[in-house]
Amino acid sequence: MAAERRKGERVVFERGFPAHMMGIDGTWRRACIMEDISEIGAKLTVEGSVEGLHLKEFFLLLSSTGLAYRRCELAWVNGDQIGVNFLKPNDKKKKPARRTENQEADA
């Protein structure tokens, strides 16, 4: 059996927790079962095929209203199970704009 790669402590759901995966642009959605979760990621069992889905970045919807969600990226695939890493809101920060000499003089 492979060694556990996840660094943080995880919570295992005995019966799984129903959730949905949704594309960042909202063009696709799949039901899934969250098997376990940690601060940095989760293991999901996906209902149906993941073939053809853009899994580089997607949302994991944890409530039916969409108010509880995490932005994810695919970590691994093993049959109908996938591992995801959670992306933090500041993971894709834009660099601050450089000030020009005129702006500095006005400050």
Tab-separated table of N, CA and C in Angstrom:
chain	number	residue	atom	x	y	z
A	1	MET	N	0.836	-1.182	0.000
A	1	MET	CA	0.000	0.000	0.000
A	1	MET	C	0.881	1.246	0.000
A	2	ALA	N	0.493	2.250	-0.754
A	2	ALA	CA	1.289	3.466	-0.867
A	2	ALA	C	1.239	4.265	0.429
A	3	ALA	N	2.317	4.959	0.714
A	3	ALA	CA	2.370	5.794	1.914
A	3	ALA	C	1.472	7.009	1.733
A	4	GLU	N	0.908	7.486	2.824
A	4	GLU	CA	0.043	8.665	2.788
A	4	GLU	C	0.879	9.887	2.413
A	5	ARG	N	0.423	10.634	1.395
A	5	ARG	CA	1.171	11.799	0.929
A	5	ARG	C	0.672	13.091	1.551
A	6	ARG	N	-0.533	13.080	2.096
A	6	ARG	CA	-1.111	14.308	2.636
A	6	ARG	C	-0.374	14.699	3.912
A	7	LYS	N	-0.048	15.995	4.023
A	7	LYS	CA	0.723	16.475	5.169
A	7	LYS	C	-0.157	16.797	6.371
A	8	GLY	N	-1.332	17.386	6.157
A	8	GLY	CA	-2.188	17.795	7.267
A	8	GLY	C	-3.036	16.652	7.785
A	9	GLU	N	-3.593	16.839	8.988
A	9	GLU	CA	-4.512	15.850	9.530
A	9	GLU	C	-5.778	15.842	8.699
A	10	ARG	N	-6.414	14.683	8.594
A	10	ARG	CA	-7.618	14.591	7.779
A	10	ARG	C	-8.774	14.020	8.573
A	11	VAL	N	-9.959	14.366	8.108
A	11	VAL	CA	-11.192	13.843	8.680
A	11	VAL	C	-11.769	12.877	7.664
A	12	VAL	N	-12.034	11.644	8.079
A	12	VAL	CA	-12.593	10.624	7.188
A	12	VAL	C	-14.094	10.520	7.473
A	13	PHE	N	-14.902	10.583	6.423
A	13	PHE	CA	-16.351	10.449	6.555
A	13	PHE	C	-16.719	8.986	6.343
A	14	GLU	N	-17.339	8.367	7.337
A	14	GLU	CA	-17.675	6.946	7.277
A	14	GLU	C	-18.540	6.617	6.067
A	15	ARG	N	-19.546	7.425	5.803
A	15	ARG	CA	-20.446	7.184	4.664
A	15	ARG	C	-20.204	8.157	3.512
A	16	GLY	N	-19.230	9.003	3.634
A	16	GLY	CA	-18.982	10.008	2.611
A	16	GLY	C	-19.906	11.201	2.789
A	17	PHE	N	-19.512	12.322	2.207
A	17	PHE	CA	-20.294	13.552	2.285
A	17	PHE	C	-20.654	13.955	0.860
A	18	PRO	N	-21.964	14.013	0.528
A	18	PRO	CA	-22.344	14.350	-0.845
A	18	PRO	C	-21.955	15.789	-1.205
A	19	ALA	N	-21.400	15.966	-2.388
A	19	ALA	CA	-20.967	17.280	-2.864
A	19	ALA	C	-21.075	17.294	-4.389
A	20	HIS	N	-20.700	18.406	-4.996
A	20	HIS	CA	-20.669	18.532	-6.455
A	20	HIS	C	-19.386	19.216	-6.871
A	21	MET	N	-18.889	18.821	-8.026
A	21	MET	CA	-17.771	19.500	-8.658
A	21	MET	C	-18.360	20.337	-9.783
A	22	MET	N	-17.825	21.558	-9.980
A	22	MET	CA	-18.325	22.411	-11.048
A	22	MET	C	-17.161	23.145	-11.698
A	23	GLY	N	-17.191	23.228	-13.012
A	23	GLY	CA	-16.167	23.956	-13.740
A	23	GLY	C	-16.135	25.423	-13.337
A	24	ILE	N	-14.977	26.026	-13.394
A	24	ILE	CA	-14.810	27.434	-13.035
A	24	ILE	C	-15.756	28.310	-13.854
A	25	ASP	N	-15.966	27.941	-15.117
A	25	ASP	CA	-16.846	28.736	-15.988
A	25	ASP	C	-18.303	28.276	-15.919
A	26	GLY	N	-18.592	27.261	-15.099
A	26	GLY	CA	-19.960	26.792	-14.920
A	26	GLY	C	-20.496	25.924	-16.047
A	27	THR	N	-19.649	25.492	-16.968
A	27	THR	CA	-20.124	24.721	-18.122
A	27	THR	C	-20.324	23.242	-17.828
A	28	TRP	N	-19.809	22.741	-16.714
A	28	TRP	CA	-20.028	21.338	-16.367
A	28	TRP	C	-20.191	21.197	-14.856
A	29	ARG	N	-20.826	20.088	-14.477
A	29	ARG	CA	-21.076	19.795	-13.065
A	29	ARG	C	-21.165	18.284	-12.894
A	30	ARG	N	-20.570	17.746	-11.822
A	30	ARG	CA	-20.615	16.311	-11.533
A	30	ARG	C	-20.890	16.109	-10.049
A	31	ALA	N	-21.730	15.138	-9.749
A	31	ALA	CA	-21.950	14.740	-8.360
A	31	ALA	C	-20.729	13.958	-7.896
A	32	CYS	N	-20.414	14.086	-6.624
A	32	CYS	CA	-19.295	13.333	-6.055
A	32	CYS	C	-19.556	13.104	-4.571
A	33	ILE	N	-18.753	12.214	-4.007
A	33	ILE	CA	-18.797	11.932	-2.581
A	33	ILE	C	-17.424	12.291	-2.015
A	34	MET	N	-17.402	13.153	-1.004
A	34	MET	CA	-16.151	13.505	-0.359
A	34	MET	C	-15.852	12.427	0.670
A	35	GLU	N	-14.777	11.688	0.452
A	35	GLU	CA	-14.391	10.577	1.320
A	35	GLU	C	-13.633	11.057	2.553
A	36	ASP	N	-12.740	12.018	2.348
A	36	ASP	CA	-12.010	12.613	3.461
A	36	ASP	C	-11.579	14.019	3.086
A	37	ILE	N	-11.188	14.782	4.095
A	37	ILE	CA	-10.810	16.181	3.882
A	37	ILE	C	-9.740	16.580	4.885
A	38	SER	N	-8.872	17.475	4.479
A	38	SER	CA	-7.893	18.079	5.380
A	38	SER	C	-7.898	19.578	5.097
A	39	GLU	N	-7.036	20.292	5.753
A	39	GLU	CA	-6.969	21.733	5.539
A	39	GLU	C	-6.509	22.062	4.122
A	40	ILE	N	-5.736	21.172	3.519
A	40	ILE	CA	-5.146	21.477	2.213
A	40	ILE	C	-5.747	20.719	1.042
A	41	GLY	N	-6.611	19.721	1.294
A	41	GLY	CA	-7.165	18.963	0.182
A	41	GLY	C	-8.197	17.944	0.602
A	42	ALA	N	-8.645	17.160	-0.394
A	42	ALA	CA	-9.684	16.155	-0.135
A	42	ALA	C	-9.556	15.012	-1.121
A	43	LYS	N	-10.205	13.892	-0.755
A	43	LYS	CA	-10.322	12.744	-1.667
A	43	LYS	C	-11.791	12.616	-2.030
A	44	LEU	N	-12.076	12.546	-3.334
A	44	LEU	CA	-13.441	12.487	-3.839
A	44	LEU	C	-13.654	11.235	-4.654
A	45	THR	N	-14.862	10.663	-4.563
A	45	THR	CA	-15.290	9.609	-5.470
A	45	THR	C	-16.286	10.261	-6.423
A	46	VAL	N	-15.959	10.248	-7.712
A	46	VAL	CA	-16.750	10.958	-8.718
A	46	VAL	C	-17.775	10.024	-9.330
A	47	GLU	N	-19.016	10.506	-9.448
A	47	GLU	CA	-20.078	9.748	-10.110
A	47	GLU	C	-20.010	10.062	-11.600
A	48	GLY	N	-19.791	9.037	-12.403
A	48	GLY	CA	-19.647	9.238	-13.842
A	48	GLY	C	-18.193	9.474	-14.204
A	49	SER	N	-17.949	9.612	-15.474
A	49	SER	CA	-16.591	9.764	-15.995
A	49	SER	C	-16.074	11.185	-15.815
A	50	VAL	N	-14.769	11.303	-15.553
A	50	VAL	CA	-14.133	12.621	-15.501
A	50	VAL	C	-13.444	12.939	-16.822
A	51	GLU	N	-13.520	12.004	-17.746
A	51	GLU	CA	-12.884	12.196	-19.043
A	51	GLU	C	-13.474	13.406	-19.758
A	52	GLY	N	-12.603	14.262	-20.258
A	52	GLY	CA	-13.044	15.438	-21.002
A	52	GLY	C	-13.353	16.653	-20.136
A	53	LEU	N	-13.340	16.492	-18.816
A	53	LEU	CA	-13.604	17.634	-17.932
A	53	LEU	C	-12.311	18.404	-17.685
A	54	HIS	N	-12.421	19.712	-17.613
A	54	HIS	CA	-11.256	20.552	-17.325
A	54	HIS	C	-11.052	20.563	-15.808
A	55	LEU	N	-10.142	19.707	-15.321
A	55	LEU	CA	-9.945	19.540	-13.889
A	55	LEU	C	-8.715	20.274	-13.355
A	56	LYS	N	-8.049	21.055	-14.206
A	56	LYS	CA	-6.895	21.811	-13.711
A	56	LYS	C	-7.326	22.714	-12.571
A	57	GLU	N	-8.493	23.325	-12.707
A	57	GLU	CA	-9.037	24.186	-11.658
A	57	GLU	C	-10.558	24.122	-11.727
A	58	PHE	N	-11.203	23.903	-10.578
A	58	PHE	CA	-12.664	23.788	-10.532
A	58	PHE	C	-13.145	24.089	-9.126
A	59	PHE	N	-14.463	24.167	-8.954
A	59	PHE	CA	-15.058	24.397	-7.636
A	59	PHE	C	-15.573	23.083	-7.066
A	60	LEU	N	-15.405	22.900	-5.763
A	60	LEU	CA	-16.034	21.822	-5.023
A	60	LEU	C	-17.147	22.479	-4.222
A	61	LEU	N	-18.408	22.195	-4.615
A	61	LEU	CA	-19.566	22.799	-3.962
A	61	LEU	C	-19.992	21.919	-2.800
A	62	LEU	N	-20.015	22.489	-1.606
A	62	LEU	CA	-20.303	21.721	-0.397
A	62	LEU	C	-21.714	21.943	0.124
A	63	SER	N	-22.461	22.851	-0.483
A	63	SER	CA	-23.849	23.094	-0.074
A	63	SER	C	-24.716	23.213	-1.320
A	64	SER	N	-25.989	22.942	-1.178
A	64	SER	CA	-26.893	22.998	-2.336
A	64	SER	C	-27.098	24.422	-2.843
A	65	THR	N	-26.885	25.412	-1.970
A	65	THR	CA	-27.053	26.807	-2.391
A	65	THR	C	-25.775	27.383	-2.984
A	66	GLY	N	-24.665	26.685	-2.854
A	66	GLY	CA	-23.403	27.172	-3.400
A	66	GLY	C	-22.688	28.160	-2.492
A	67	LEU	N	-23.184	28.347	-1.276
A	67	LEU	CA	-22.552	29.305	-0.368
A	67	LEU	C	-21.295	28.750	0.299
A	68	ALA	N	-21.173	27.432	0.360
A	68	ALA	CA	-19.970	26.798	0.907
A	68	ALA	C	-19.270	26.079	-0.239
A	69	TYR	N	-18.076	26.536	-0.581
A	69	TYR	CA	-17.339	25.930	-1.696
A	69	TYR	C	-15.850	26.134	-1.491
A	70	ARG	N	-15.069	25.353	-2.230
A	70	ARG	CA	-13.619	25.517	-2.247
A	70	ARG	C	-13.168	25.487	-3.693
A	71	ARG	N	-12.186	26.296	-4.008
A	71	ARG	CA	-11.576	26.282	-5.334
A	71	ARG	C	-10.478	25.221	-5.290
A	72	CYS	N	-10.458	24.325	-6.276
A	72	CYS	CA	-9.572	23.159	-6.237
A	72	CYS	C	-8.742	23.027	-7.500
A	73	GLU	N	-7.690	22.227	-7.379
A	73	GLU	CA	-6.927	21.759	-8.535
A	73	GLU	C	-6.724	20.260	-8.364
A	74	LEU	N	-6.669	19.554	-9.480
A	74	LEU	CA	-6.497	18.104	-9.464
A	74	LEU	C	-5.089	17.745	-9.001
A	75	ALA	N	-4.990	16.788	-8.068
A	75	ALA	CA	-3.695	16.304	-7.590
A	75	ALA	C	-3.385	14.925	-8.162
A	76	TRP	N	-4.386	14.021	-8.182
A	76	TRP	CA	-4.171	12.661	-8.693
A	76	TRP	C	-5.511	12.036	-9.066
A	77	VAL	N	-5.427	10.973	-9.894
A	77	VAL	CA	-6.610	10.205	-10.300
A	77	VAL	C	-6.298	8.732	-10.097
A	78	ASN	N	-7.269	7.979	-9.517
A	78	ASN	CA	-7.137	6.535	-9.366
A	78	ASN	C	-8.527	5.946	-9.573
A	79	GLY	N	-8.834	5.558	-10.812
A	79	GLY	CA	-10.157	5.028	-11.127
A	79	GLY	C	-11.212	6.108	-10.986
A	80	ASP	N	-12.230	5.851	-10.134
A	80	ASP	CA	-13.289	6.848	-9.939
A	80	ASP	C	-12.984	7.789	-8.778
A	81	GLN	N	-11.790	7.655	-8.175
A	81	GLN	CA	-11.408	8.547	-7.086
A	81	GLN	C	-10.365	9.547	-7.560
A	82	ILE	N	-10.484	10.786	-7.050
A	82	ILE	CA	-9.498	11.816	-7.356
A	82	ILE	C	-9.070	12.494	-6.064
A	83	GLY	N	-7.861	12.992	-6.072
A	83	GLY	CA	-7.365	13.821	-4.975
A	83	GLY	C	-7.319	15.251	-5.454
A	84	VAL	N	-7.711	16.172	-4.599
A	84	VAL	CA	-7.694	17.591	-4.960
A	84	VAL	C	-6.927	18.388	-3.914
A	85	ASN	N	-6.275	19.437	-4.369
A	85	ASN	CA	-5.636	20.408	-3.490
A	85	ASN	C	-6.512	21.649	-3.489
A	86	PHE	N	-6.703	22.248	-2.320
A	86	PHE	CA	-7.472	23.475	-2.236
A	86	PHE	C	-6.573	24.663	-2.580
A	87	LEU	N	-7.106	25.560	-3.397
A	87	LEU	CA	-6.384	26.773	-3.750
A	87	LEU	C	-6.855	27.897	-2.835
A	88	LYS	N	-5.921	28.644	-2.304
A	88	LYS	CA	-6.269	29.771	-1.440
A	88	LYS	C	-6.596	30.981	-2.310
A	89	PRO	N	-7.451	31.880	-1.819
A	89	PRO	CA	-7.833	33.052	-2.624
A	89	PRO	C	-6.649	33.866	-3.107
A	90	ASN	N	-5.572	33.922	-2.351
A	90	ASN	CA	-4.422	34.731	-2.755
A	90	ASN	C	-3.360	33.937	-3.507
A	91	ASP	N	-3.652	32.707	-3.939
A	91	ASP	CA	-2.691	31.903	-4.690
A	91	ASP	C	-2.351	32.520	-6.043
A	92	LYS	N	-3.273	33.270	-6.618
A	92	LYS	CA	-3.057	33.842	-7.948
A	92	LYS	C	-3.057	35.361	-7.875
A	93	LYS	N	-2.282	35.892	-6.957
A	93	LYS	CA	-2.220	37.340	-6.767
A	93	LYS	C	-1.604	38.016	-7.979
A	94	LYS	N	-2.153	39.150	-8.318
A	94	LYS	CA	-1.544	39.961	-9.371
A	94	LYS	C	-0.448	40.803	-8.736
A	95	LYS	N	0.595	41.044	-9.511
A	95	LYS	CA	1.664	41.883	-9.010
A	95	LYS	C	1.158	43.321	-8.918
A	96	PRO	N	1.576	44.054	-7.895
A	96	PRO	CA	1.134	45.445	-7.799
A	96	PRO	C	1.680	46.251	-8.972
A	97	ALA	N	0.894	47.190	-9.429
A	97	ALA	CA	1.304	48.025	-10.561
A	97	ALA	C	2.496	48.875	-10.143
A	98	ARG	N	3.423	49.040	-11.054
A	98	ARG	CA	4.589	49.874	-10.777
A	98	ARG	C	4.205	51.328	-10.903
A	99	ARG	N	4.736	52.133	-10.010
A	99	ARG	CA	4.440	53.560	-10.058
A	99	ARG	C	5.405	54.236	-11.017
A	100	THR	N	4.880	55.166	-11.769
A	100	THR	CA	5.736	55.925	-12.697
A	100	THR	C	6.327	57.106	-11.953
A	101	GLU	N	7.303	57.767	-12.546
A	101	GLU	CA	7.935	58.915	-11.917
A	101	GLU	C	6.909	60.017	-11.661
A	102	ASN	N	5.969	60.223	-12.579
A	102	ASN	CA	4.948	61.261	-12.406
A	102	ASN	C	4.073	60.966	-11.203
A	103	GLN	N	3.674	59.695	-10.997
A	103	GLN	CA	2.849	59.332	-9.863
A	103	GLN	C	3.591	59.536	-8.551
A	104	GLU	N	4.891	59.199	-8.529
A	104	GLU	CA	5.689	59.366	-7.319
A	104	GLU	C	5.827	60.840	-6.972
A	105	ALA	N	5.967	61.700	-7.987
A	105	ALA	CA	6.104	63.133	-7.753
A	105	ALA	C	4.807	63.711	-7.188
A	106	ASP	N	3.657	63.162	-7.611
A	106	ASP	CA	2.363	63.651	-7.134
A	106	ASP	C	2.073	63.220	-5.704
A	107	ALA	N	2.690	62.131	-5.256
A	107	ALA	CA	2.396	61.574	-3.924
A	107	ALA	C	2.932	62.413	-2.799
